[in-house]
Amino acid sequence: MKVLGIETSCDETSVAVIEENSVLSNIISSQEVHAQFGGVVPELASRAHIRLMMPIVKRALQETGATITDMQGLAVTYGPGLVGALLVGLNFAKGVSQATGKPFIGVNHMEGHIYGNLLSQKTVNFPIIFLIVSGGHTMLVKMDDHLKYKLLGRTRDDAVGEAFDKGAKLLGLGYPGGPAIDRLAAEGDPDFFNFPRAHLKNDPFGFSYSGLKTALLVYLKDKTEAYIQSNLNHICAAYQQAAVEILVKKTILAARKFNIRQIAIAGGVAANSRLRKWLSEEAGQKNMKVYLPEPKYCTDNAAMIARAGYEYLKRGMESPNTLNTYPALELQSIAD
Ligand code: KG4
Ligand code: ZN
């Protein structure tokens, strides 16, 4: 069963073809136009999606030697994300569905990230404590089975990816900043400075990341440019340490509280090397299994959307042609 996946929720235009758990093609075009603005400009993102959609669909199909008629159906992100960006992918999928008679299914982008992890695993056991960490979201979810989720907690302000991006901007590292901080931190001392960790005692599975970026801003205020440059690796390492420690501690706490032995991470920040190593070490000591996604399936891509969509399509589920986009779509479980 082949599925064509389409992802246009933010600034990556991506189209993939998968067959069950195998990725046959996964084309990702990261829009360069936003770099000069230090963040994604929604209007420009939509325009770029329109321009890129057709050529990328053609390439994704060509790479597999398949045509649209070989697909069982299409899977497309319909939220959360930028409304104008989502509309491009969703309307394209609707058009193809109408023209070919193939079913399409709307996929929640966060559910896509979860399946970006599962795509990397040969076998999985449920239940799983899932930490989903991206540029727009930070949440802990208990996944009881395929397509069954319970939200345990989320960020009340910034997402952790946002903390990486905003921190990197303050340090003059460009956008997106997560990979740059990760790279520089590898040569730095994580104990160089003690940035704050928001434990939120009354909200054990909640997160708050706005204070971390503010703490960096305050820290940098009285430092000279020369000092910052000569200690850049250390500053990145200390900042990353604070961001990651909370993620690791809360994920392990959730696994212990619910007595679950499987934990997993997903989303762009799941590519972070410190997070991957630290969580693996902690889990190893506690005899828990960690499912790590391949780095290429952490950041936005259409293979993860196709993989999530496949779970619905194989159950005979499809979306109506009236499906709308939902910029703040919540993770939902299928009915029992
Ligand atoms: O999942 P994603 O591609 O897009 C959203 O759905 O938001 O995540 C992008 C986020 C950005 O904030 C980026 O800085 C962060 O993931 N990111 C990383 C790393 N690679 C990407 N953060 C920390 N370390 C990384 N290696
Ligand atoms: Zn994403």
Coordinates of C-alpha atoms and ligand atoms in Angstrom, one line a residue:
M1 CA 0.0 0.0 0.0
K2 CA 1.7 3.2 -1.2
V3 CA 0.8 6.6 0.2
L4 CA 1.7 10.0 -1.1
G5 CA 2.4 12.4 1.8
I6 CA 2.3 16.2 1.6
E7 CA 3.6 18.6 4.3
T8 CA 3.3 22.4 4.0
S9 CA 2.6 23.5 7.6
C10 CA 5.6 25.9 7.9
D11 CA 8.6 26.6 5.8
E12 CA 9.4 23.2 4.4
T13 CA 7.7 22.0 1.3
S14 CA 7.9 18.3 1.4
V15 CA 6.4 15.4 -0.6
A16 CA 7.1 11.7 0.1
V17 CA 6.0 8.3 -1.1
I18 CA 6.0 5.5 1.4
E19 CA 5.0 1.8 1.3
E20 CA 4.0 0.7 4.8
N21 CA 7.1 1.4 6.9
S22 CA 9.5 1.9 4.0
V23 CA 10.2 5.4 2.6
L24 CA 10.5 5.2 -1.2
S25 CA 11.1 9.0 -1.6
N26 CA 11.1 12.0 0.7
I27 CA 11.8 15.3 -1.0
I28 CA 12.2 18.3 1.4
S29 CA 12.7 21.8 0.1
S30 CA 13.6 24.2 3.0
Q31 CA 12.7 27.7 2.0
E32 CA 15.8 29.8 2.1
V33 CA 13.9 33.1 1.8
H34 CA 13.2 33.3 5.5
A35 CA 16.8 33.3 6.8
Q36 CA 17.3 37.0 6.1
F37 CA 14.3 37.8 8.3
G38 CA 15.5 35.6 11.2
G39 CA 12.2 33.7 11.3
V40 CA 9.4 32.4 9.0
V41 CA 7.4 35.0 7.1
P42 CA 4.0 33.4 6.6
E43 CA 3.1 35.2 3.4
L44 CA 6.4 34.2 1.8
A45 CA 6.0 30.6 3.0
S46 CA 2.6 30.2 1.3
R47 CA 3.9 31.7 -2.0
A48 CA 6.9 29.4 -2.0
H49 CA 4.7 26.3 -1.3
I50 CA 2.6 27.2 -4.3
R51 CA 5.7 27.5 -6.5
L52 CA 7.3 24.4 -5.2
M53 CA 4.4 22.0 -4.9
M54 CA 4.0 20.7 -8.4
P55 CA 7.8 20.1 -9.2
I56 CA 8.3 18.4 -5.8
V57 CA 5.3 16.1 -6.3
K58 CA 6.7 15.2 -9.7
R59 CA 10.2 14.5 -8.3
A60 CA 8.9 12.4 -5.4
L61 CA 6.9 10.2 -7.8
Q62 CA 9.7 10.0 -10.4
E63 CA 12.2 8.8 -7.8
T64 CA 10.0 5.8 -7.1
G65 CA 9.0 5.1 -10.7
A66 CA 5.4 5.2 -9.5
T67 CA 2.5 7.4 -10.7
I68 CA -0.4 8.8 -8.8
T69 CA -2.5 5.9 -9.9
D70 CA -0.3 3.5 -8.0
M71 CA -1.1 5.2 -4.7
Q72 CA -3.7 3.9 -2.4
G73 CA -4.3 7.4 -1.1
L74 CA -2.9 10.7 0.0
A75 CA -2.0 12.0 3.4
V76 CA -1.7 15.8 4.0
T77 CA -1.1 18.0 7.1
Y78 CA -4.2 20.1 8.0
G79 CA -2.9 21.6 11.3
P80 CA -1.4 22.8 13.4
G81 CA 0.7 25.3 11.5
L82 CA 0.4 28.5 9.4
V83 CA -3.0 28.7 7.9
G84 CA -1.9 30.0 4.5
A85 CA 0.8 27.4 4.3
L86 CA -1.5 24.6 5.3
L87 CA -4.1 25.6 2.7
V88 CA -1.6 25.1 -0.1
G89 CA -1.0 21.4 0.7
L90 CA -4.5 20.6 1.7
N91 CA -6.1 22.1 -1.4
F92 CA -3.5 20.4 -3.6
A93 CA -4.4 17.0 -2.0
K94 CA -8.1 17.7 -2.4
G95 CA -7.6 18.5 -6.1
V96 CA -5.7 15.3 -6.7
S97 CA -8.2 13.3 -4.7
Q98 CA -11.1 14.8 -6.8
A99 CA -9.3 14.2 -10.1
T100 CA -8.2 10.7 -9.4
G101 CA -10.8 9.3 -7.0
K102 CA -8.1 8.4 -4.5
P103 CA -9.0 8.9 -0.9
F104 CA -7.1 11.5 1.2
I105 CA -6.7 11.8 4.9
G106 CA -5.9 14.9 6.9
V107 CA -3.0 14.3 9.3
N108 CA -2.2 16.3 12.5
H109 CA 1.4 17.6 12.1
M110 CA 2.3 16.5 15.7
E111 CA 1.0 13.0 15.0
G112 CA 3.2 13.1 12.0
H113 CA 6.2 13.8 14.2
I114 CA 5.3 10.8 16.4
Y115 CA 5.2 8.6 13.3
G116 CA 8.5 10.1 12.1
N117 CA 9.9 8.3 15.1
L118 CA 8.0 5.1 14.6
L119 CA 9.1 5.1 11.0
S120 CA 12.6 4.5 12.3
Q121 CA 11.8 1.5 14.4
K122 CA 11.6 -2.1 13.3
T123 CA 9.3 -3.0 16.1
V124 CA 7.6 -1.0 18.9
N125 CA 5.9 -1.9 22.1
F126 CA 3.1 0.2 23.6
P127 CA 2.5 2.1 25.8
I128 CA 5.1 4.8 25.1
I129 CA 5.9 8.1 26.8
F130 CA 6.4 10.4 23.9
L131 CA 8.3 13.7 24.3
I132 CA 7.4 15.9 21.3
V133 CA 9.7 18.9 20.9
S134 CA 9.7 21.2 17.9
G135 CA 9.9 24.8 17.0
G136 CA 6.2 25.3 17.9
H137 CA 5.5 22.6 20.5
T138 CA 6.8 21.0 23.6
M139 CA 4.6 18.3 25.0
L140 CA 4.5 15.0 26.8
V141 CA 2.1 12.4 25.5
K142 CA 1.2 8.9 26.7
M143 CA 0.7 6.8 23.5
D144 CA -1.3 3.7 24.4
D145 CA -1.5 2.2 21.0
H146 CA -1.5 3.3 17.3
L147 CA -3.5 6.6 17.0
K148 CA -4.3 6.6 20.8
Y149 CA -2.9 9.5 22.8
K150 CA -3.3 11.2 26.1
L151 CA -1.7 14.6 26.6
L152 CA 0.1 14.8 29.9
G153 CA 1.5 18.3 29.7
R154 CA 2.7 21.0 27.4
T155 CA 4.6 24.3 27.4
R156 CA 2.7 27.3 28.8
D157 CA 4.8 29.8 26.8
D158 CA 7.7 29.2 24.4
A159 CA 8.5 25.9 22.8
V160 CA 11.9 24.4 23.4
G161 CA 12.8 24.8 19.7
E162 CA 11.8 28.4 20.0
A163 CA 14.2 28.8 23.0
F164 CA 17.0 27.3 20.8
D165 CA 16.1 29.7 17.9
K166 CA 15.7 32.8 20.1
G167 CA 18.9 32.0 22.0
A168 CA 20.8 31.5 18.8
K169 CA 19.5 34.8 17.5
L170 CA 20.8 36.6 20.6
L171 CA 24.2 34.9 20.0
G172 CA 24.1 36.0 16.3
L173 CA 24.0 32.4 15.0
G174 CA 21.2 32.7 12.4
Y175 CA 18.0 30.8 11.9
P176 CA 17.1 28.0 12.7
G177 CA 19.4 28.1 15.7
G178 CA 19.0 24.6 17.2
P179 CA 21.5 22.9 15.0
A180 CA 24.1 25.7 15.4
I181 CA 23.8 25.6 19.2
D182 CA 24.1 21.8 19.2
R183 CA 27.2 22.0 17.1
L184 CA 29.0 24.7 19.1
A185 CA 27.9 23.1 22.4
A186 CA 29.8 19.9 21.6
E187 CA 33.1 21.7 22.3
G188 CA 31.8 23.6 25.4
D189 CA 31.5 23.2 29.1
P190 CA 27.8 22.7 30.1
D191 CA 28.6 23.9 33.7
F192 CA 30.2 27.2 32.5
F193 CA 27.1 29.0 33.7
N194 CA 23.9 27.9 35.5
F195 CA 20.9 29.0 33.4
P196 CA 17.5 28.6 35.1
R197 CA 15.5 25.4 34.8
A198 CA 11.7 25.8 35.1
H199 CA 10.6 22.7 37.2
L200 CA 7.0 23.9 37.7
K201 CA 6.4 21.8 40.8
N202 CA 2.7 22.1 40.6
D203 CA 2.7 21.1 36.9
P204 CA 5.0 18.1 36.8
F205 CA 4.6 17.5 33.0
G206 CA 4.3 21.1 32.0
F207 CA 7.1 23.2 30.6
S208 CA 8.1 26.9 30.4
Y209 CA 10.9 28.2 28.2
S210 CA 10.4 31.9 28.1
G211 CA 12.5 32.5 31.2
L212 CA 15.5 30.7 29.7
K213 CA 15.8 33.0 26.7
T214 CA 15.3 36.1 29.0
A215 CA 18.1 34.7 31.3
L216 CA 20.4 34.6 28.3
L217 CA 19.5 38.1 27.3
V218 CA 20.3 39.4 30.8
Y219 CA 23.5 37.3 31.0
L220 CA 24.8 38.8 27.7
K221 CA 23.9 42.4 28.6
D222 CA 27.2 43.2 30.4
K223 CA 29.5 41.0 28.3
T224 CA 31.7 42.3 25.6
E225 CA 31.5 40.9 22.1
A226 CA 35.1 39.6 22.5
Y227 CA 34.1 37.8 25.7
I228 CA 31.1 36.3 24.0
Q229 CA 33.0 35.1 21.0
S230 CA 35.8 33.5 23.0
N231 CA 33.3 31.7 25.2
L232 CA 30.7 30.9 22.6
N233 CA 31.1 27.1 22.9
H234 CA 30.7 27.3 26.6
I235 CA 27.7 29.6 26.5
C236 CA 25.9 27.3 24.0
A237 CA 26.7 24.2 26.1
A238 CA 25.4 25.8 29.3
Y239 CA 22.2 27.1 27.5
Q240 CA 21.6 23.7 25.9
Q241 CA 22.2 21.9 29.1
A242 CA 19.4 23.9 30.9
A243 CA 17.0 23.4 27.9
V244 CA 17.6 19.7 27.7
E245 CA 17.8 18.8 31.4
I246 CA 14.1 19.6 32.0
L247 CA 13.1 17.6 29.0
V248 CA 15.0 14.5 30.2
K249 CA 13.8 14.8 33.8
K250 CA 10.2 15.2 33.0
T251 CA 10.2 12.4 30.4
I252 CA 11.7 10.0 32.9
L253 CA 9.3 11.2 35.6
A254 CA 6.3 10.5 33.4
A255 CA 7.6 7.0 32.5
R256 CA 8.0 6.3 36.2
K257 CA 4.7 7.7 37.3
F258 CA 2.8 5.6 34.7
N259 CA 5.1 2.7 35.1
I260 CA 5.9 2.6 31.4
R261 CA 9.1 1.1 30.1
Q262 CA 9.2 2.7 26.6
I263 CA 10.1 6.3 26.0
A264 CA 10.5 8.1 22.7
I265 CA 11.2 11.6 21.3
A266 CA 10.0 13.3 18.2
G267 CA 10.1 16.7 16.4
G268 CA 13.0 18.9 15.3
V269 CA 14.6 19.1 18.7
A270 CA 14.7 15.3 18.9
A271 CA 17.8 15.7 16.5
N272 CA 19.7 17.4 19.4
S273 CA 22.7 15.3 20.3
R274 CA 22.7 16.2 24.0
L275 CA 19.1 15.2 24.4
R276 CA 19.5 11.9 22.6
K277 CA 22.6 11.0 24.6
W278 CA 21.3 12.1 28.0
L279 CA 17.9 10.4 27.6
S280 CA 19.5 7.2 26.4
E281 CA 21.9 7.2 29.4
E282 CA 19.1 7.9 32.0
A283 CA 16.8 5.3 30.4
G284 CA 19.6 2.7 30.2
Q285 CA 20.2 3.1 34.0
K286 CA 16.5 2.6 34.7
N287 CA 16.1 -0.3 32.3
M288 CA 13.8 1.6 30.0
K289 CA 13.8 1.3 26.2
V290 CA 14.3 4.5 24.2
Y291 CA 13.1 4.9 20.7
L292 CA 15.2 7.5 18.9
P293 CA 14.1 8.8 15.4
E294 CA 16.6 9.0 12.6
P295 CA 17.7 12.7 12.5
K296 CA 16.3 13.0 8.9
Y297 CA 12.8 12.2 10.2
C298 CA 13.0 14.7 13.2
T299 CA 12.6 18.0 11.4
D300 CA 9.6 18.6 9.1
N301 CA 9.2 16.1 6.3
A302 CA 6.3 14.4 4.4
A303 CA 7.4 10.8 5.0
M304 CA 6.2 11.2 8.6
I305 CA 2.9 12.5 7.4
A306 CA 2.5 9.7 4.9
R307 CA 3.3 7.1 7.6
A308 CA 0.7 8.6 10.0
G309 CA -1.8 8.8 7.2
Y310 CA -1.2 5.2 6.3
E311 CA -2.5 4.1 9.8
Y312 CA -5.8 5.8 9.0
L313 CA -6.1 4.8 5.4
K314 CA -5.4 1.1 6.1
R315 CA -8.3 1.3 8.6
G316 CA -10.5 2.5 5.8
M317 CA -10.7 6.1 7.1
E318 CA -10.6 9.1 4.9
S319 CA -11.3 12.9 5.2
P320 CA -14.3 14.6 3.5
N321 CA -13.6 17.1 0.7
T322 CA -14.9 19.8 3.1
L323 CA -11.9 19.4 5.5
N324 CA -10.6 22.7 6.6
T325 CA -7.2 23.7 8.0
Y326 CA -6.8 24.2 11.8
P327 CA -3.8 26.3 12.8
A328 CA -4.1 25.3 16.5
L329 CA -5.2 21.7 15.9
E330 CA -5.0 19.5 19.0
L331 CA -3.8 15.9 19.0
Q332 CA -6.8 13.6 18.9
S333 CA -7.3 9.9 19.3
I334 CA -9.4 7.7 17.1
A335 CA -12.5 6.4 18.8
D336 CA -12.4 3.0 20.5
Ligands
KG4_1 O1 9.8 19.9 13.8 P1 10.4 21.1 13.2 O2 11.2 20.9 11.9 O3 9.4 22.2 12.9 C1 8.3 22.5 13.7 O4 7.3 21.7 13.6 O5 8.4 23.4 14.5 O6 11.4 21.7 14.3 C2 12.2 22.8 14.1 C3 12.9 23.2 15.4 C4 13.6 24.5 15.3 O7 13.3 25.2 16.4 C5 15.1 24.0 15.3 O8 16.0 25.0 15.8 C6 15.0 22.8 16.1 O9 13.9 22.2 15.7 N1 16.2 21.9 15.9 C7 17.1 21.6 16.8 C8 18.1 20.8 16.3 N2 17.7 20.6 15.0 C9 16.6 21.3 14.7 N3 17.2 22.0 18.1 C10 18.2 21.6 18.9 N4 19.2 20.8 18.4 C11 19.2 20.4 17.1 N5 20.1 19.6 16.6
ZN2 ZN 7.2 20.1 12.9

